[in-house]
mmCIF file of C-alpha atoms in Angstrom:
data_model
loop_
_atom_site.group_PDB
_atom_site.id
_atom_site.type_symbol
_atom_site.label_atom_id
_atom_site.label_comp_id
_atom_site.label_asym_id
_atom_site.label_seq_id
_atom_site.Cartn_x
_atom_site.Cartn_y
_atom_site.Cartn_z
ATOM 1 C CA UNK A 18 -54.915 -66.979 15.411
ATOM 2 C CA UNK A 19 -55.255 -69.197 12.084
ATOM 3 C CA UNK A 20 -58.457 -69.685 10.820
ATOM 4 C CA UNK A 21 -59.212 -73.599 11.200
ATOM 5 C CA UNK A 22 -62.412 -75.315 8.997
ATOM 6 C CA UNK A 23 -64.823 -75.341 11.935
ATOM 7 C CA UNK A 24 -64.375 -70.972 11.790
ATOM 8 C CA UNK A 25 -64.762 -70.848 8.136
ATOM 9 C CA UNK A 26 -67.745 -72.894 7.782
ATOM 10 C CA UNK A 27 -69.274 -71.093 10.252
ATOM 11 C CA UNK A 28 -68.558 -68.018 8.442
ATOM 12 C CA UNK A 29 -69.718 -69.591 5.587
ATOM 13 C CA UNK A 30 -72.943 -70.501 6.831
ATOM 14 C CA UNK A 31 -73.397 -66.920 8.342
ATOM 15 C CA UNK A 32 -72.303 -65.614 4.444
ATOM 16 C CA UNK A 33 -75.271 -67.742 2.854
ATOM 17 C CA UNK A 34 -78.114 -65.571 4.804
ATOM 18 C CA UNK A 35 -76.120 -62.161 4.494
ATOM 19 C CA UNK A 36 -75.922 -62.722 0.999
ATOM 20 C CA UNK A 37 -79.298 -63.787 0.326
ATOM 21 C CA UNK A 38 -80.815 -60.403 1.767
ATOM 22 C CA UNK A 39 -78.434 -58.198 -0.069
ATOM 23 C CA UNK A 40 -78.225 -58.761 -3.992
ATOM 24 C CA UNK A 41 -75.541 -57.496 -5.507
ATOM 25 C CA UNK A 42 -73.569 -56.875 -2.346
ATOM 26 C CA UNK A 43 -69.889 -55.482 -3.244
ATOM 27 C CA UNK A 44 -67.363 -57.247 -2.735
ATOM 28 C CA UNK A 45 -65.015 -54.664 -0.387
ATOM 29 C CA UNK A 46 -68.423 -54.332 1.565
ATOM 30 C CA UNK A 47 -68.930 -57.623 2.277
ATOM 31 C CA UNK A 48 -65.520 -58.590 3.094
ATOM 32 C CA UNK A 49 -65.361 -55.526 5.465
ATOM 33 C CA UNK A 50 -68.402 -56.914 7.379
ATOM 34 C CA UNK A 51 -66.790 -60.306 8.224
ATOM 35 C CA UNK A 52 -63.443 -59.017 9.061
ATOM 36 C CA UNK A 53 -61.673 -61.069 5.787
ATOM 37 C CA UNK A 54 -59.790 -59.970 3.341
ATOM 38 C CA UNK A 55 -61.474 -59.518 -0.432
ATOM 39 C CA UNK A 56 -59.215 -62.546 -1.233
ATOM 40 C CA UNK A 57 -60.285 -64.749 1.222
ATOM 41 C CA UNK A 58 -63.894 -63.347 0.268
ATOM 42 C CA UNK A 59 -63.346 -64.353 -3.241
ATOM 43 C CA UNK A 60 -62.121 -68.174 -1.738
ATOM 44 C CA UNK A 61 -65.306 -68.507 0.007
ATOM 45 C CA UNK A 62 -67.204 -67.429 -2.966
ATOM 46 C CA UNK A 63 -65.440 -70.082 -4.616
ATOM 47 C CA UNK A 64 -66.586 -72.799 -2.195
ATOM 48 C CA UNK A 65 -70.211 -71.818 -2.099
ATOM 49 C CA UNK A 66 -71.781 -73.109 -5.404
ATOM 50 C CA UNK A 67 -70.281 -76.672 -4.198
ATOM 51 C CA UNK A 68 -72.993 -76.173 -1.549
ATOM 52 C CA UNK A 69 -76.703 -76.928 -1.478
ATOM 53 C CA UNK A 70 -79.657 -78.553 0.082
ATOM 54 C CA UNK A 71 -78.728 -81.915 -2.135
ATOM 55 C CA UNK A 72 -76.345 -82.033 -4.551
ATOM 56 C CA UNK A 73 -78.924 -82.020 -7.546
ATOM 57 C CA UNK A 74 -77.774 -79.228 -10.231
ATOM 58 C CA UNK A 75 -80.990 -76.832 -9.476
ATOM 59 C CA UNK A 76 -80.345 -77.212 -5.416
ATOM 60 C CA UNK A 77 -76.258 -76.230 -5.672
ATOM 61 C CA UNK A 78 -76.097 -72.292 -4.376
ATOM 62 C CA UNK A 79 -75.549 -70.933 -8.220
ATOM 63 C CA UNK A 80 -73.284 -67.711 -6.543
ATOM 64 C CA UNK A 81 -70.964 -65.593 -8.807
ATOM 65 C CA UNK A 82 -68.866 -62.420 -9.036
ATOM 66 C CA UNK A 83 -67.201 -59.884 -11.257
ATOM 67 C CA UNK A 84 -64.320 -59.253 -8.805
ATOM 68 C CA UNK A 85 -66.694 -56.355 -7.034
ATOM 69 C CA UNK A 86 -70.398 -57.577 -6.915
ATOM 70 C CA UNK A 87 -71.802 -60.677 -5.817
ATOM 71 C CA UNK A 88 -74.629 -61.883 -7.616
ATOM 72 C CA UNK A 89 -76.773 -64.696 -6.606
ATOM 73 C CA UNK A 90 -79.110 -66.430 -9.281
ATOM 74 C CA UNK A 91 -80.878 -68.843 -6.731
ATOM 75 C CA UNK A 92 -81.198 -67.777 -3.525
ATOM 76 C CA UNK A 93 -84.632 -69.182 -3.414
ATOM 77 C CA UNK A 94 -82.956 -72.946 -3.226
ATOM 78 C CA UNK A 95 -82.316 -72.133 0.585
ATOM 79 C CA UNK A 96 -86.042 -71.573 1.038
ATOM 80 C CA UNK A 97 -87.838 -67.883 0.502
ATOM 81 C CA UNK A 98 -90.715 -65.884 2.442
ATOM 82 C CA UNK A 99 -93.543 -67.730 0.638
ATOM 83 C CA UNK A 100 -94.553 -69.211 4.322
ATOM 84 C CA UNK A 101 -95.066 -72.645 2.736
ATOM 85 C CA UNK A 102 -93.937 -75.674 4.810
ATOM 86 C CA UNK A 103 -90.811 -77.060 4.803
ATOM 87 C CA UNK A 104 -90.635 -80.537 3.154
ATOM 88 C CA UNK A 105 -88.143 -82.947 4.026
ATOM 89 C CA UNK A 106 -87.010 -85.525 1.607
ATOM 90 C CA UNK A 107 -87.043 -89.146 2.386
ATOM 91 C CA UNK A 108 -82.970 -89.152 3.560
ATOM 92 C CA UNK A 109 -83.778 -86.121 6.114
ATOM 93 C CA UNK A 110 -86.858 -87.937 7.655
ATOM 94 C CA UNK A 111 -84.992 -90.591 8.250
ATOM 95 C CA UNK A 112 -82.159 -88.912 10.073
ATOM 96 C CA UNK A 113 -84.506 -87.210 12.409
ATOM 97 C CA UNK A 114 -86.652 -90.053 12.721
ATOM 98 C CA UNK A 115 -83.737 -92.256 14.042
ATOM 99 C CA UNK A 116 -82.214 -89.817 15.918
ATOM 100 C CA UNK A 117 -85.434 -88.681 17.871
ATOM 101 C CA UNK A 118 -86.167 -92.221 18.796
ATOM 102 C CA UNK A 119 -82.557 -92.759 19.996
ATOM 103 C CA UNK A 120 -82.377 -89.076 22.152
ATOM 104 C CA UNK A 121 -86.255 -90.496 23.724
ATOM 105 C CA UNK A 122 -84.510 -93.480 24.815
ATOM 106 C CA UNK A 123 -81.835 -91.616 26.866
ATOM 107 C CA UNK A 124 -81.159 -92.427 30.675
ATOM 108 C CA UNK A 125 -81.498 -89.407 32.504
ATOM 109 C CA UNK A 126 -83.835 -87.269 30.200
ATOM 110 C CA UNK A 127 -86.703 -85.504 31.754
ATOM 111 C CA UNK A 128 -90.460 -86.678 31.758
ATOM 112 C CA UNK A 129 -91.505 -83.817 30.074
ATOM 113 C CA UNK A 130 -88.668 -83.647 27.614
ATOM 114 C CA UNK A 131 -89.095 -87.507 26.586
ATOM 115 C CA UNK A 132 -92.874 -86.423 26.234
ATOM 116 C CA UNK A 133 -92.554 -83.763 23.760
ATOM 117 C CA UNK A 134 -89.575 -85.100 22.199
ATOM 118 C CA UNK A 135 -92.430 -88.169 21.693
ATOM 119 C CA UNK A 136 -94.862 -85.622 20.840
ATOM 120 C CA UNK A 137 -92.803 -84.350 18.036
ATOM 121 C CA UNK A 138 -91.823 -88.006 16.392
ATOM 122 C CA UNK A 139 -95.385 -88.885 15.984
ATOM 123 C CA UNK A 140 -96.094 -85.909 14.090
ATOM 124 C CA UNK A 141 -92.793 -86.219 11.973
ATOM 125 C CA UNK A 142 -93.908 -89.762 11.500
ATOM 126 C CA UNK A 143 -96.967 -88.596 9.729
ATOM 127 C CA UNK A 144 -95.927 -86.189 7.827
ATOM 128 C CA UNK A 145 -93.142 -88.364 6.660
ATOM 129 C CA UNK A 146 -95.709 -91.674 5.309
ATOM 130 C CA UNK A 147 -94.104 -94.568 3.991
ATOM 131 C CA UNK A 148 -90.460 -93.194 5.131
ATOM 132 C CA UNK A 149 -91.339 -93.176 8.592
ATOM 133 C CA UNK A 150 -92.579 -97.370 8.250
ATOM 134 C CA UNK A 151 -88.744 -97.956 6.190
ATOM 135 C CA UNK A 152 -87.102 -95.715 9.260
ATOM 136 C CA UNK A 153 -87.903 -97.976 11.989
ATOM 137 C CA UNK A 154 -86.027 -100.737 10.693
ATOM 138 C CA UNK A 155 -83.179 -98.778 11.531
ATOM 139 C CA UNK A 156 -81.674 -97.987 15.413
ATOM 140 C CA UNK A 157 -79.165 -96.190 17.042
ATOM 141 C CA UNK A 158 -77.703 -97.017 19.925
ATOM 142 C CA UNK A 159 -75.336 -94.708 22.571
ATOM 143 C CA UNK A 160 -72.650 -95.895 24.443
ATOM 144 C CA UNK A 161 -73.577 -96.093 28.333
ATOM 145 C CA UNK A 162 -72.712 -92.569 30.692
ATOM 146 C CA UNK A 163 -76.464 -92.249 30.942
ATOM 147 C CA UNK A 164 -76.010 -93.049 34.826
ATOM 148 C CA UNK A 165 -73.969 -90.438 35.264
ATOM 149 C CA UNK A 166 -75.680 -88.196 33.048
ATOM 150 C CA UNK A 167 -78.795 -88.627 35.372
ATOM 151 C CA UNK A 168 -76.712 -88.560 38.784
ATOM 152 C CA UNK A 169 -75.845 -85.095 37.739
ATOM 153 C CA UNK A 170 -78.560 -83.864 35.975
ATOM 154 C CA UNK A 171 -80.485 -84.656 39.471
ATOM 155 C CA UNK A 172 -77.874 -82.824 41.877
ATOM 156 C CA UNK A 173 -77.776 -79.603 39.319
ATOM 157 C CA UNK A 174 -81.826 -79.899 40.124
ATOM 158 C CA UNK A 175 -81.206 -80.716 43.926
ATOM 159 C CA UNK A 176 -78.620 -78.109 44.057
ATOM 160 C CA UNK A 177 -76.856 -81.231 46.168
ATOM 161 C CA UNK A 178 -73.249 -81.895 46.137
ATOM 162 C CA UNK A 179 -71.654 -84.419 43.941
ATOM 163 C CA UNK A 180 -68.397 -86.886 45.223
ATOM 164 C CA UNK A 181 -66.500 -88.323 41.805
ATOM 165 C CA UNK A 182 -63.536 -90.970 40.771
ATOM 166 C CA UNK A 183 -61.935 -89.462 38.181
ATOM 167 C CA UNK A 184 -59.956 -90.165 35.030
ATOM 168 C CA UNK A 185 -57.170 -87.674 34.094
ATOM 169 C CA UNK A 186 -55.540 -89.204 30.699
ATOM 170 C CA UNK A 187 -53.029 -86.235 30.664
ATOM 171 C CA UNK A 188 -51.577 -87.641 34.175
ATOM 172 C CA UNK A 189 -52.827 -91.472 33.623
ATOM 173 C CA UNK A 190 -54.206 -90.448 36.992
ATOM 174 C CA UNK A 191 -57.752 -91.783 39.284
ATOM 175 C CA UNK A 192 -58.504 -88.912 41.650
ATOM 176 C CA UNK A 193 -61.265 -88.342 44.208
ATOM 177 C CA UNK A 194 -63.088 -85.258 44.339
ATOM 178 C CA UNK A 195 -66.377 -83.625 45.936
ATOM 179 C CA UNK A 196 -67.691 -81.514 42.958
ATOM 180 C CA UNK A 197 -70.717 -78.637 42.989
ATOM 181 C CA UNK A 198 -72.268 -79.667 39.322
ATOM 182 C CA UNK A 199 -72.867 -75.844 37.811
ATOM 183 C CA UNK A 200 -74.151 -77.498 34.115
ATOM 184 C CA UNK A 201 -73.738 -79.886 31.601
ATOM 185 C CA UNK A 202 -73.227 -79.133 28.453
ATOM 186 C CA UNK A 203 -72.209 -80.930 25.305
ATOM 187 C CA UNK A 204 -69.431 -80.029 22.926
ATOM 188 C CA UNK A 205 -68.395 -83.299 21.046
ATOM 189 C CA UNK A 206 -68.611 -85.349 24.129
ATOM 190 C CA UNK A 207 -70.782 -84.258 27.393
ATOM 191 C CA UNK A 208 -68.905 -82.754 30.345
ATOM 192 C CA UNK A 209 -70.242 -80.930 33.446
ATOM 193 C CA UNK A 210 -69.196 -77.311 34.593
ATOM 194 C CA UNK A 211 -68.567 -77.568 38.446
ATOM 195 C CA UNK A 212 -67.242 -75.471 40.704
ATOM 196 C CA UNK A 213 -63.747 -78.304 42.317
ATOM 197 C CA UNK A 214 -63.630 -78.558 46.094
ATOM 198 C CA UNK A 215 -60.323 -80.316 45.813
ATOM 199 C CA UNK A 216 -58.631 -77.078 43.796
ATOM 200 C CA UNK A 217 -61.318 -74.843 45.206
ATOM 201 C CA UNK A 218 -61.980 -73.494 41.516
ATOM 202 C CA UNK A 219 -64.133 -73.880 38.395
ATOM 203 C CA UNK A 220 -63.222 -77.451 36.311
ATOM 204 C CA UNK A 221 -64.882 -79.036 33.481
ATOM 205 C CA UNK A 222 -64.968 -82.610 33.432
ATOM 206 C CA UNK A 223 -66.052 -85.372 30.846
ATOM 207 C CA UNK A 224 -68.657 -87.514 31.942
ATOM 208 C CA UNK A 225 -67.449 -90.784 30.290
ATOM 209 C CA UNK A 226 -64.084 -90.977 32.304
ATOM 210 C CA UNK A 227 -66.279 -90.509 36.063
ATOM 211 C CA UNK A 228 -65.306 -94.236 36.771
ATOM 212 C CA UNK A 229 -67.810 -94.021 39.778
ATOM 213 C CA UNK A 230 -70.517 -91.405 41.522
ATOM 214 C CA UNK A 231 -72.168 -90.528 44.262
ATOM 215 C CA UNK A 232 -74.863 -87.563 44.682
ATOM 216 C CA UNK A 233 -74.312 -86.116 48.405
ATOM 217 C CA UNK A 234 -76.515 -84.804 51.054
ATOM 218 C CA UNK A 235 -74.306 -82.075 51.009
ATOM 219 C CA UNK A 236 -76.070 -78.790 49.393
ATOM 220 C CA UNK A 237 -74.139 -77.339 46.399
ATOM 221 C CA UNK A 238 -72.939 -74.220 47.243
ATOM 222 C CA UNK A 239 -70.472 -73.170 43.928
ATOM 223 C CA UNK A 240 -69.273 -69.557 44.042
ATOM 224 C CA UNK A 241 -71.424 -66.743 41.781
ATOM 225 C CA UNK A 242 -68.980 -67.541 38.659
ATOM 226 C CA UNK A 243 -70.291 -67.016 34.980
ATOM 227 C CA UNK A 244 -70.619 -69.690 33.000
ATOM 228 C CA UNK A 245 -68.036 -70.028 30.171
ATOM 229 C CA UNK A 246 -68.254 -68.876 26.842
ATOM 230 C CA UNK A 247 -68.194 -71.604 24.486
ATOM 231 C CA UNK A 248 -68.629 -70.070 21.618
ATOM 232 C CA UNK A 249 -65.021 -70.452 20.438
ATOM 233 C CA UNK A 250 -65.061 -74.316 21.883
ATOM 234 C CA UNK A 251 -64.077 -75.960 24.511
ATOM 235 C CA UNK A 252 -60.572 -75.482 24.340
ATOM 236 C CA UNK A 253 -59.337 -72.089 24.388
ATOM 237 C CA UNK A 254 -55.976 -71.205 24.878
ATOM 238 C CA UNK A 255 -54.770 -68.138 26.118
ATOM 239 C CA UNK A 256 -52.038 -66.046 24.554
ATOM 240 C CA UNK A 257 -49.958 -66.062 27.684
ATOM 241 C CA UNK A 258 -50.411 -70.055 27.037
ATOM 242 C CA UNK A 259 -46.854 -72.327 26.390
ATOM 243 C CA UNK A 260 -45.813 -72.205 22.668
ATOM 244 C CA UNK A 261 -45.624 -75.315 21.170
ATOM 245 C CA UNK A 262 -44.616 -76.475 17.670
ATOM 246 C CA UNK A 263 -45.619 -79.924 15.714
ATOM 247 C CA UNK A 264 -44.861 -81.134 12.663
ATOM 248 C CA UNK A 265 -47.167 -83.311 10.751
ATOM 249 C CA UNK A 266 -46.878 -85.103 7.269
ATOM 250 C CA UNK A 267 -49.605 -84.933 4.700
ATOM 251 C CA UNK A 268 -51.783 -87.885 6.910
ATOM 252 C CA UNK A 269 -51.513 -85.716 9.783
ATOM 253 C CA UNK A 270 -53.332 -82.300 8.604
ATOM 254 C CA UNK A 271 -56.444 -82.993 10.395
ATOM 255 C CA UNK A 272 -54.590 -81.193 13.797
ATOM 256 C CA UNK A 273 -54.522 -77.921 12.026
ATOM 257 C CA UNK A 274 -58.674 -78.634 11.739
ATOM 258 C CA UNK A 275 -59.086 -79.512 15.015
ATOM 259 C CA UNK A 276 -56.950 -77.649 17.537
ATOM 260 C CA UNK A 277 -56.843 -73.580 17.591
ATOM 261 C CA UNK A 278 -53.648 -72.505 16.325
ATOM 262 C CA UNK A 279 -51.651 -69.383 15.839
ATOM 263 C CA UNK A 280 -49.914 -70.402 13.002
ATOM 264 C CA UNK A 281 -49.549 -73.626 10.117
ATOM 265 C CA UNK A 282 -46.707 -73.339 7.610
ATOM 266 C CA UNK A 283 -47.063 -75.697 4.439
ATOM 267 C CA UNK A 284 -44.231 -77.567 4.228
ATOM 268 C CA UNK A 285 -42.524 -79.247 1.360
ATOM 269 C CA UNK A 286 -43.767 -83.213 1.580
ATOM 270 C CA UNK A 287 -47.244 -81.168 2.094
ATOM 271 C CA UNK A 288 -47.593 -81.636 5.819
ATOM 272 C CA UNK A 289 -47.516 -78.456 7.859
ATOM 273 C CA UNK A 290 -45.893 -77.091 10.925
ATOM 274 C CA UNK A 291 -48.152 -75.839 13.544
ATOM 275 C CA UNK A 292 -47.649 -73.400 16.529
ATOM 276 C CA UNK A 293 -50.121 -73.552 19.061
ATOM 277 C CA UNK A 294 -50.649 -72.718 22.579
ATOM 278 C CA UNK A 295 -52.042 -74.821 25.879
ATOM 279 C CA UNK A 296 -52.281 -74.515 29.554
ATOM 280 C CA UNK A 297 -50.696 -78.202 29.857
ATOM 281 C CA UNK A 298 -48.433 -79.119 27.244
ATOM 282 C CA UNK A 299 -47.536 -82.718 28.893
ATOM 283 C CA UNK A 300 -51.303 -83.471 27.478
ATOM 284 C CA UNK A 301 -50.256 -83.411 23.730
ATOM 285 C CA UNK A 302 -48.132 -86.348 24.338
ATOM 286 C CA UNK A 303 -51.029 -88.094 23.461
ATOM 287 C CA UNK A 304 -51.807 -86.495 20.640
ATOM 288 C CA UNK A 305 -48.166 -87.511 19.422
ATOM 289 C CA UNK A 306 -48.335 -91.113 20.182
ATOM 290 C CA UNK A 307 -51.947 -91.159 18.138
ATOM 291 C CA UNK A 308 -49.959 -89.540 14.948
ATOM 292 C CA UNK A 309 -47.287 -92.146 14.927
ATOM 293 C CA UNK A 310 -44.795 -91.741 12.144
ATOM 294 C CA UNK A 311 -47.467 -89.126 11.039
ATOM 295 C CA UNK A 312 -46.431 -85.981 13.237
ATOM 296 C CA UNK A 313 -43.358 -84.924 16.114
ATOM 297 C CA UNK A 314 -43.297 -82.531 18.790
ATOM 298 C CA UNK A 315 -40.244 -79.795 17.581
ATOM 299 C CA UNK A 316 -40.982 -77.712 20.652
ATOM 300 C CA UNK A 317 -40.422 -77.218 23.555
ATOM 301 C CA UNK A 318 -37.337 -79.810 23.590
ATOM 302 C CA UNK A 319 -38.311 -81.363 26.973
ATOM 303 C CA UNK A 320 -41.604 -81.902 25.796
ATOM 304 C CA UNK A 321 -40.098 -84.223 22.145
ATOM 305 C CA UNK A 322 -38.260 -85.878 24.724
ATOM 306 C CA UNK A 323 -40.942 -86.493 27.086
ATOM 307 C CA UNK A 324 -42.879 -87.928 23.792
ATOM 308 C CA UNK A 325 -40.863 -90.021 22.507
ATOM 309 C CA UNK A 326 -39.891 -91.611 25.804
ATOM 310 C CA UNK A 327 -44.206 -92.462 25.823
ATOM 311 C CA UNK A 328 -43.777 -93.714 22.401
ATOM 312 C CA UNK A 329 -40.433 -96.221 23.379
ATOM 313 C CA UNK A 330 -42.670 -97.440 26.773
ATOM 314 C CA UNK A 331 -45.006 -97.761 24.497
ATOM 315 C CA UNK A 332 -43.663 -100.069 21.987
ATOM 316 C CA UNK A 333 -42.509 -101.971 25.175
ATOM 317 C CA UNK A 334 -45.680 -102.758 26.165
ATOM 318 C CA UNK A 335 -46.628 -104.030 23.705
ATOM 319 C CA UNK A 336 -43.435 -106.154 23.291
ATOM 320 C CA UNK A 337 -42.095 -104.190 20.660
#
């Protein structure tokens, strides 16, 4: 499967520490250890002194190599074994500042998270001075599934089941269903893991399309399953998956970022055409109608035609 950004900055990331504890590292070596080719090596190795903890000249990650060592000239600027405390500058207070008093204001967060999430703030606060007095002029504010977040939260604690209207955008569908929460987690937006009475198997659903809840007297009582592996994302198709092929113009590139692919050809007006995989093709139908003039569906056939008929009712709609 292609390599998308989210993979490569991750194995970016993971190069910056294996580098730093091996000077001089050889180029075959390293390449060997991460499963690239010396080429793509060399690419990263190309993207890395762009990199830093600001973007001041004596911060950037001054990397370099000869084509078969890898020399780094200040791998101290992502901290060293001193044991001296980490100072933030006035931009990175802030961000955590903001964001911890935003998080401590979520519905549905425990007492004793809230407490030493609290905890935590007021020390940041002092450590931070005058930034922390300029930070709280500043707020953030999260769009409401905190009620839901909290119904759940509590029945994964009560081990109670859970009865749910749900949204399905690939169908344009409101179903009932009597759920056993497993977990929430959070990848991009927050779902729960449950084990589906109505299908009688495991489903992950996204908390902000539960129209409406109710937690049930009814003990939970999911099957021993494992939870998933997330590692790789939420969405991971399988290679027995339906093919599918889209082509996108130069506006449109961000899919190849953003959905795991097996392939994405460059094409001549510099848009690409992408092969991927899914368990329910009908549900990139939406993603065509967001890409407008900026992407088609090649493939399957009966899936372009099921698009474009969305795009025509569509346009209808809206009178057009």
């Amino acid at each position: 499967m292609a390599v998308n950004a989210i993979d490569r900055t991750r194995r970016l990331l993971s190069l910056v520490t294996y580098l730093r504890d091996r000077p001089g590292a050889r180029v075959d070596e390293v390449a060997r250890a991460f499963g690239v080719t010396s080429d793509e090596l060399i690419s990263d190795l190309q993207v890395l002194p762009m990199c830093g903890t600001s973007f001041r000249g004596g911060d950037l990650l001054d990397i370099d190599t000869d084509g078969e060592r890898i020399w780094w000239y200040n791998a101290e600027a992502v901290g060293d074994d001193s044991g001296r405390p980490l100072r933030l500058a006035a931009d990175e207070a802030t961000a955590l500042l903001v964001a911890a008093r935003a998080v401590a204001t979520l519905p549905g967060l425990r007492d004793s998270d809230r407490d030493a999430l609290l905890r935590a703030t007021a020390k940041l606060e002092a450590a931070a001075g005058e930034t922390a007095a300029a930070s709280s002029r500043l707020s953030v504010t999260f769009e409401s599934e905190g009620g839901v977040f909290a119904d759940i939260d509590r029945a994964i604690a009560e081990r109670r089941r859970v009865r749910i209207r749900y949204y399905s955008p690939g169908r344009d569908q409101l179903t009932d269903r009597e759920i056993d929460p497993i977990r929430l987690f959070a990848v991009g937006h927050t779902y729960v893991e449950a084990w589906c009475r109505r299908s009688e198997a495991r489903r992950t659903f996204r908390l902000d399309r539960v129209t409406s809840i109710e937690v049930l007297d009814t003990p939970a009582e999911p099957p021993p399953v494992e939870p998933r592996d997330l590692s790789a994302g939420l969405v991971q198709p399988a290679a027995g998956d339906p093919q599918v092929v889209i082509e996108v113009g130069p506006a449109g590139r961000w899919v190849a970022e953003y959905y795991p692919h097996d392939t994405a050809e460059e094409l001549a007006d510099g848009g690409l055409r992408i092969t991927l995989r899914t368990a329910d093709p009908t549900t990139l139908r939406r993603l065509a109608l967001r890409l407008g003039g900026d992407g088609r569906i090649v493939s399957p056939p009966a899936l372009a035609d099921s698009a474009r008929e969305a795009a025509r009712e569509a346009l209808a709609a809206y009178g057009g």
